[in-house]
Coordinates of C-alpha atoms and ligand atoms in Angstrom, one line a residue:
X14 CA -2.5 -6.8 -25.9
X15 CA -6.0 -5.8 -26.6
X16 CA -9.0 -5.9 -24.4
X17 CA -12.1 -3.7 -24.5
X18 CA -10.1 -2.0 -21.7
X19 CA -7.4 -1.0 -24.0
X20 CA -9.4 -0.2 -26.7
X21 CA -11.8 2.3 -24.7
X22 CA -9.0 4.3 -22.5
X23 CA -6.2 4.2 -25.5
X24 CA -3.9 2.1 -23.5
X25 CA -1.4 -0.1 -24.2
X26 CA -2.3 -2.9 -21.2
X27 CA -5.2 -3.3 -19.5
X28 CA -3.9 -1.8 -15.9
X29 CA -5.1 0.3 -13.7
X30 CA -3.5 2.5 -11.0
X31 CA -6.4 2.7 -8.5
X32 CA -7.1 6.4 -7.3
X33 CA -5.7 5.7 -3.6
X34 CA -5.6 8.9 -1.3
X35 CA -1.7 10.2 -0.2
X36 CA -0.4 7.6 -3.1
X37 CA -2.0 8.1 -6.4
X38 CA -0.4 11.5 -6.5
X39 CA 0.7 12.8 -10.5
X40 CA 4.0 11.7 -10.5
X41 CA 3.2 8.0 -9.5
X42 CA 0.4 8.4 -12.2
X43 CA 2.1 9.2 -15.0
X44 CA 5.0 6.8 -14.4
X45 CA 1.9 4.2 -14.5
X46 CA 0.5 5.7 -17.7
X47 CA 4.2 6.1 -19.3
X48 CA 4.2 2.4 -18.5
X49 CA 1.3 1.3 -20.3
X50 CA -1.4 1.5 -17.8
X51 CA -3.9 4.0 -16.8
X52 CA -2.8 6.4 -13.7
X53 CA -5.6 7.4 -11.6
X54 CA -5.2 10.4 -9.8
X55 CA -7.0 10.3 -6.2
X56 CA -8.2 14.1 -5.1
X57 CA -10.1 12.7 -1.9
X58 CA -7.6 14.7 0.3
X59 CA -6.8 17.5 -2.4
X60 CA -8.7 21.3 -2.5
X61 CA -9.7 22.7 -5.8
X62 CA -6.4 24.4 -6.4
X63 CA -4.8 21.5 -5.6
X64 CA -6.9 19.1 -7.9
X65 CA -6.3 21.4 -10.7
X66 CA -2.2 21.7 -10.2
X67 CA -2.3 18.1 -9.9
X68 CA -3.9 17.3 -13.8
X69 CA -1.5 20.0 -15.1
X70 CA 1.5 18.4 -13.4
X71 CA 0.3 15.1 -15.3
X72 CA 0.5 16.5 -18.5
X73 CA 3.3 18.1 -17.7
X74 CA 4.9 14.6 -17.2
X75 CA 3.4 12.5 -19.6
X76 CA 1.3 12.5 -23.2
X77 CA -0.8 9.2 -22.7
X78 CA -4.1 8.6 -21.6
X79 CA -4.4 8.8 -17.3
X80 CA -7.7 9.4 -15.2
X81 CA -8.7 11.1 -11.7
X82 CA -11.5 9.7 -9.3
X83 CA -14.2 11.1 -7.3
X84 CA -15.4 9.8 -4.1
X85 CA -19.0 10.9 -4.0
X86 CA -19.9 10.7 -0.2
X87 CA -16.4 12.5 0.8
X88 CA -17.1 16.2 1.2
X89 CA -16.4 18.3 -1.3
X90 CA -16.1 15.6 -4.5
X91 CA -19.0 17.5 -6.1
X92 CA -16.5 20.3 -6.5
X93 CA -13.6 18.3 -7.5
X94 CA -15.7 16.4 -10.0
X95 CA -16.2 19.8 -12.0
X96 CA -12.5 20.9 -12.0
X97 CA -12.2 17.4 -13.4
X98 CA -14.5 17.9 -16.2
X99 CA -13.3 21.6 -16.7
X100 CA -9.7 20.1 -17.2
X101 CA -11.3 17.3 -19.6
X102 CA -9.6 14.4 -18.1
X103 CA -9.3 11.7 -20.2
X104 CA -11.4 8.9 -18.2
X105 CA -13.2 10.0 -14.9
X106 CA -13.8 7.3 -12.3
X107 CA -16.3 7.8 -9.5
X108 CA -17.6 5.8 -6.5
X109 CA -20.1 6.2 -4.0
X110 CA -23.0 8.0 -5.1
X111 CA -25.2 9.1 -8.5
X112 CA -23.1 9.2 -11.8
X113 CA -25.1 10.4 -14.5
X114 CA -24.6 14.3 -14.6
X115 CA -21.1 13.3 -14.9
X116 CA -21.6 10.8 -17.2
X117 CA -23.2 13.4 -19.4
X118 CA -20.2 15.9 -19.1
X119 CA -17.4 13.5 -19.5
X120 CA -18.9 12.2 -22.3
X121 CA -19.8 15.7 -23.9
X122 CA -16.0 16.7 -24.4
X123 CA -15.1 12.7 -25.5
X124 CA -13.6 11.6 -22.2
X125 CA -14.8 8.3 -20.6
X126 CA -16.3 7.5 -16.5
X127 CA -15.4 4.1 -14.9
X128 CA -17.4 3.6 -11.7
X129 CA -15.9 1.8 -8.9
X130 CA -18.6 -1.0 -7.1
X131 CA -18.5 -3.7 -4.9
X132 CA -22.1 -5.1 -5.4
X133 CA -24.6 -6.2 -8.4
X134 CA -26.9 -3.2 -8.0
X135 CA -24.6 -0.7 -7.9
X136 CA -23.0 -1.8 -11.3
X137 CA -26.4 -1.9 -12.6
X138 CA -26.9 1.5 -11.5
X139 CA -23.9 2.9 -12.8
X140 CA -24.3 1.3 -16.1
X141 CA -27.5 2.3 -16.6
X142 CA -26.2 5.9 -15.5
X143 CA -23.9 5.6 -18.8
X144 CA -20.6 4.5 -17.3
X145 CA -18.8 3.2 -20.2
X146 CA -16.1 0.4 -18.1
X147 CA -16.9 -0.8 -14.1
X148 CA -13.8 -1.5 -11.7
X149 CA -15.2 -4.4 -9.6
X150 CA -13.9 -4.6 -6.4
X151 CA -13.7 -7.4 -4.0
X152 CA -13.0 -8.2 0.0
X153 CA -9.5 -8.8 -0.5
X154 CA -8.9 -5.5 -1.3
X155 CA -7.4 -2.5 0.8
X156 CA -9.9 0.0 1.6
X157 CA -13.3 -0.1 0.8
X158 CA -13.5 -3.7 -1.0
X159 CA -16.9 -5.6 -0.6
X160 CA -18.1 -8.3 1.2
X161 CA -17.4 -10.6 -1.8
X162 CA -14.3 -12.4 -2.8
X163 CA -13.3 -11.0 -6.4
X164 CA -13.3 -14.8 -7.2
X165 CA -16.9 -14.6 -6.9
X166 CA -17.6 -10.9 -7.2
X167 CA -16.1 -10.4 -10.5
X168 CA -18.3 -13.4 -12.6
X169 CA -21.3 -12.6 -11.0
X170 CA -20.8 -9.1 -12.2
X171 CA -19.6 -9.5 -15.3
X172 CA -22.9 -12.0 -16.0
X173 CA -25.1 -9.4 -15.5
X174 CA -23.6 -6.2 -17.4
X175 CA -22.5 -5.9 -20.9
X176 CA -20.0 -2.8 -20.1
X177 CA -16.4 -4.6 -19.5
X178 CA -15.1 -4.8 -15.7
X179 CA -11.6 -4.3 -14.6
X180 CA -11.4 -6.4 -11.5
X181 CA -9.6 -5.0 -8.2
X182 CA -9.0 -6.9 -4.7
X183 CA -6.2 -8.9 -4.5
X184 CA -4.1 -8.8 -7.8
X185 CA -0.1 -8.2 -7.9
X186 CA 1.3 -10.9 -10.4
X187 CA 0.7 -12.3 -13.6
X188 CA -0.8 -15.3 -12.1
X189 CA -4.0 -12.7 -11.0
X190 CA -4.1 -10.8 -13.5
X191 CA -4.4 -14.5 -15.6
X192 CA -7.4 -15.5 -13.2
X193 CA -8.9 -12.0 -14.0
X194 CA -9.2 -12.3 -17.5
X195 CA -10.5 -16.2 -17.0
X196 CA -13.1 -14.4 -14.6
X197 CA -14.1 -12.8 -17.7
X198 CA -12.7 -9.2 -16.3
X199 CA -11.1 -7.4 -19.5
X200 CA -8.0 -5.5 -16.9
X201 CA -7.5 -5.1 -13.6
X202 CA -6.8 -2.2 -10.7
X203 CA -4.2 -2.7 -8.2
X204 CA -3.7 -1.0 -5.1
X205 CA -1.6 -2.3 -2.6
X206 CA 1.2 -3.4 -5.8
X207 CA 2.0 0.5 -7.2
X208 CA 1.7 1.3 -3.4
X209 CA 4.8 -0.9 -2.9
X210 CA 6.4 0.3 -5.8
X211 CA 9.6 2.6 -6.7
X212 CA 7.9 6.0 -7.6
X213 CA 5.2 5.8 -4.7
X214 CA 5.5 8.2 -2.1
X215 CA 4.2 6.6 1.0
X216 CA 7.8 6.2 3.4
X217 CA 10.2 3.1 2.8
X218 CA 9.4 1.9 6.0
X219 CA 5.4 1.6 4.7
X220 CA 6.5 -0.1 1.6
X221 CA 8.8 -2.6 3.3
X222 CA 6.2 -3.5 5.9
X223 CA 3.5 -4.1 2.9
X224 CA 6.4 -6.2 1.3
X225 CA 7.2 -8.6 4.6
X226 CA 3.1 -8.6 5.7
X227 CA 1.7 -11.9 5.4
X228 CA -2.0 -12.6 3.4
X229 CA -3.9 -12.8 6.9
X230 CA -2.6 -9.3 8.5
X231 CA -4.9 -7.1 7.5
X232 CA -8.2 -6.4 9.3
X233 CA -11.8 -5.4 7.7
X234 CA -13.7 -3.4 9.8
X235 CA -16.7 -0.4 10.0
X236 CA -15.1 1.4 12.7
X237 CA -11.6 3.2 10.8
X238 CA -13.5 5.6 8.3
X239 CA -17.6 4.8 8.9
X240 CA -17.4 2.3 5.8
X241 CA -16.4 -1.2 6.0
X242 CA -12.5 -0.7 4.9
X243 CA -9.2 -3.4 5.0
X244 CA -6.3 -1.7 6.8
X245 CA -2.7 -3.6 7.7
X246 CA -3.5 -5.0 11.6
X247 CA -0.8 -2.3 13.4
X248 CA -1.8 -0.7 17.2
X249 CA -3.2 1.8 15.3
X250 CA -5.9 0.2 13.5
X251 CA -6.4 -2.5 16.3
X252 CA -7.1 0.2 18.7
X253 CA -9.0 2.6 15.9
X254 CA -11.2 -0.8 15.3
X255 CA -12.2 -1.5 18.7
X256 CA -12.5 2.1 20.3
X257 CA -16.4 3.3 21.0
X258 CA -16.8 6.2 19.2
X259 CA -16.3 9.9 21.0
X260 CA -18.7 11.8 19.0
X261 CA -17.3 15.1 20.3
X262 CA -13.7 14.6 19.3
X263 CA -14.8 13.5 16.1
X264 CA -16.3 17.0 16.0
X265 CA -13.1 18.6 17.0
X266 CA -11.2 16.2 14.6
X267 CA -13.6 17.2 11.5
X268 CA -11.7 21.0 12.0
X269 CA -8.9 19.0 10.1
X270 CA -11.0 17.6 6.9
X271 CA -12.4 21.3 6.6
X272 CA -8.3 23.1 6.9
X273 CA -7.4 20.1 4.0
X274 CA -10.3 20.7 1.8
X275 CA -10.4 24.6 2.0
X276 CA -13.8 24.8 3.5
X277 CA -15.0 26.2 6.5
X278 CA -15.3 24.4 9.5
X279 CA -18.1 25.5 11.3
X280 CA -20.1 24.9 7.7
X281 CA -18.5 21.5 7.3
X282 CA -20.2 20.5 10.9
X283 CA -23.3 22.1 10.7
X284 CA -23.8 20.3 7.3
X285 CA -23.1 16.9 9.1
X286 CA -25.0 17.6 12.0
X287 CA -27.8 18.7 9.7
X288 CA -27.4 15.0 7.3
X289 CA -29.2 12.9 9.7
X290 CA -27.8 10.1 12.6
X291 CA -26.6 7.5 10.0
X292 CA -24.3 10.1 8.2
X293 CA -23.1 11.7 10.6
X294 CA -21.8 8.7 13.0
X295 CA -20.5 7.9 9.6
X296 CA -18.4 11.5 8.9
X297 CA -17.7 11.3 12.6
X298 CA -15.8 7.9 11.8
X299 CA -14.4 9.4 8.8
X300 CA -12.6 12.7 11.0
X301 CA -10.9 10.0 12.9
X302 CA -10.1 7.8 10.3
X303 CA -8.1 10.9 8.6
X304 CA -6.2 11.7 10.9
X305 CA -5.2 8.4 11.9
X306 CA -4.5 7.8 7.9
X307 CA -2.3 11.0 7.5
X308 CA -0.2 9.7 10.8
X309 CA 0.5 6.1 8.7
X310 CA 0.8 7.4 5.2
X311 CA 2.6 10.6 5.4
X312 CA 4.8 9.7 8.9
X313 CA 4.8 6.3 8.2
X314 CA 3.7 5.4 12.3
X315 CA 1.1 2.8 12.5
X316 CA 1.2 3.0 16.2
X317 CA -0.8 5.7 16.1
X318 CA -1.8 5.5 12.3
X319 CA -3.3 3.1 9.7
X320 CA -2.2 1.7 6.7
X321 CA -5.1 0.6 4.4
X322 CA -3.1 -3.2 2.9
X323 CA -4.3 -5.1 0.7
X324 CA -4.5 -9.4 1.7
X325 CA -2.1 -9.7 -1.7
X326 CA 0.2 -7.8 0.7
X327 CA 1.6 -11.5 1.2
X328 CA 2.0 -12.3 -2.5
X329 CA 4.7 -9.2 -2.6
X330 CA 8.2 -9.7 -1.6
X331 CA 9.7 -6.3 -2.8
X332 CA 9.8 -3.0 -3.9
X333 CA 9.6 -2.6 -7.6
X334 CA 9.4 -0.1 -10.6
X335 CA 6.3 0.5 -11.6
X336 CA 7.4 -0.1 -15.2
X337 CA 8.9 -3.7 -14.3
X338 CA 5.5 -4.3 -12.0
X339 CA 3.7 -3.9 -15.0
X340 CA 5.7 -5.8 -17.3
X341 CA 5.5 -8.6 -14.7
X342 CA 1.5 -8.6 -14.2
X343 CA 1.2 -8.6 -18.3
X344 CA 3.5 -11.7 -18.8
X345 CA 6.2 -9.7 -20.4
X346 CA 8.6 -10.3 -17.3
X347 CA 7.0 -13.1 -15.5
X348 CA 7.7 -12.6 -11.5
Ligands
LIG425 C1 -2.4 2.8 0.7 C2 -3.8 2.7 0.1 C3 -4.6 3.9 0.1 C4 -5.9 3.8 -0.5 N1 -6.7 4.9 -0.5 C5 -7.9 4.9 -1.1 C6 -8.7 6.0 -1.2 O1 -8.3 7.1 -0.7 N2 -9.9 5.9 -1.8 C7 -10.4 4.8 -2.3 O2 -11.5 4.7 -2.8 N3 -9.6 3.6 -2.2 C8 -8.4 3.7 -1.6 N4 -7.6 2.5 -1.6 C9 -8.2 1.3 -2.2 C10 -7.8 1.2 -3.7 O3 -8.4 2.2 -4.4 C11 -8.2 -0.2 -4.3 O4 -9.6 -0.3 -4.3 C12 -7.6 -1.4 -3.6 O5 -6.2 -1.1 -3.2 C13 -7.6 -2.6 -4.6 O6 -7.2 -3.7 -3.9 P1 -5.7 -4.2 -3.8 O7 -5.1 -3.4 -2.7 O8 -5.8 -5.7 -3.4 O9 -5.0 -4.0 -5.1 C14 -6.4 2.6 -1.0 C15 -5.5 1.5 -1.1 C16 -4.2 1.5 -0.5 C17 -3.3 0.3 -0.6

């Protein structure tokens, strides 16, 4: 099938693998990209090193087209972002901040940027920076999703640019990805489907809670990571969600960020300290959202963890291939 999707990343169907932290790792990316959709690799949690390993590993597994994403307001995605356009990946896809210097360097060696929004003026903004394709994303989504239902978000988007959207928040099945394309979206990004499928690596006992949730267990709060974010409702995010903030072991639990990301700690704080009130209430969030998402996504406990879910949690009944999921979503294999 062609869309403008298809036509600008080189893909066979207009799917997209979003760039999701501890999931979106290379081998779950190329089994996306293998499969005829685009595999975003997520290097939020990855060092330089590790970034670079993991785009090599990609090609390694697979010849097609695939992307990696950059947070902008995480530390160290400045840094990532180079090693990105150093490797030349195929399409770059940032959120969060400025796009246009890497606009200009993606599009120097003939690779393409997606930006990820969730409002009118930041698509307008990252249009305008050059982006060539938007991913839209609405409050149904896991993670950071708007405060806009993608049945509304997506139009309203899509009437005001003339880049094509892929629309995320709340797709899984062909029925969506039909109601995306009626939106006037030209793909879409799922999260919460590859995170529930075959080759992800999250634990079994993640992907079979994701597959028995129902559409109204998830919460949506400021308090996990600083940023309005959906996570699965579990003791750990009920308790994360309602705790007042302890500034000072926030500060301790930043030491953690600075160990993953190679940087030093005492830097890493200072810099926060240094960033004014807003942000660093915000960064304080984010040390205790971390650890609190390494305990669900890499040991699987969401008593003490969180599990970012999508509300389509409650539209998927079990664990499939990748390959078969996409099959499904196209019409191929209707589900
Ligand atoms: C387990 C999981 C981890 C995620 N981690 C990230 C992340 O690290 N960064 C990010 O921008 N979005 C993250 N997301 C959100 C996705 O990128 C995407 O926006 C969302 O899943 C789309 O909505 P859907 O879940 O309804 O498909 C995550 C989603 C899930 C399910």
């Amino acid at each position: 099938m062609k869309t403008r999707i298809t036509e600008l990343f080189g893909i066979q169907y207009p799917v997209i693998l979003s760039g999701m932290s501890w999931v979106s790792t290379p081998e779950l990316v190329a089994a996306v990209s293998e499969a005829g959709g685009l595999g975003i690799l997520a290097t939020g949690t990855l060092t330089l090193a590790q970034v670079r390993e993991g785009i090599r590993r990609i090609r390694e597994l697979t010849d097609k087209p695939f992307g990696a994403n950059v947070t902008l307001y995480f530390p160290g995605a400045e840094r990532n972002a180079e090693i990105l356009i150093e490797e030349q990946v195929p399409v770059v896809n940032y959120a969060m901040g400025k796009g246009d210097k890497i606009c200009e360097a993606v599009h120097a060696y003939g690779g393409k940027v997606v930006a990820t929004v969730t409002n009118a003026k930041h698509a307008l903004a990252a249009q305008k920076a050059g982006a060539d394709a938007l991913i839209v994303t609405g409050h149904e989504a896991a993670g950071h999703g708007g405060r806009v239902t993608s049945l509304v978000l997506v139009p309203s988007i899509v009437d005001q640019v003339e880049i094509p959207v892929i629309a995320a928040g709340g797709f899984a099945d062909h029925r969506g990805f039909q109601a995306a394309l009626a939106l006037g979206a030209e793909g879409i990004s799922m999260g919460t489907r590859f995170m529930a499928s075959v080759e992800s690596p999250v634990p079994q006992v993640l992907k079979d809670k994701a597959s028995q949730a129902r559409v109204d267990q998830t919460l949506y709060s400021p308090k996990i990571d600083g940023i309005h974010a959906r996570m699965m409702v579990s003791p750990g995010s009920k308790r994360l969600a309602s705790r007042p903030l302890n500034p000072l072991n926030a500060l301790l639990k930043s030491r953690r960020i600075a160990e993953m990301m190679g940087f030093s700690w005492p830097k890493l704080a200072a810099g926060i300290m240094l960033s004014g009130p807003e942000n660093a209430f915000r960064m304080a969030r984010m040390a205790l959202g971390f650890e609190a998402f390494e305990r669900g996504m890499i040991d699987g406990d969401l008593d003490r963890g969180v599990l970012p879910l999508g509300q389509v949690a409650g539209l998927i009944h079990e664990t499939l291939p990748v390959a078969d999921i996409i099959r499904g979503v196209v019409g191929e294999d209707p589900r």
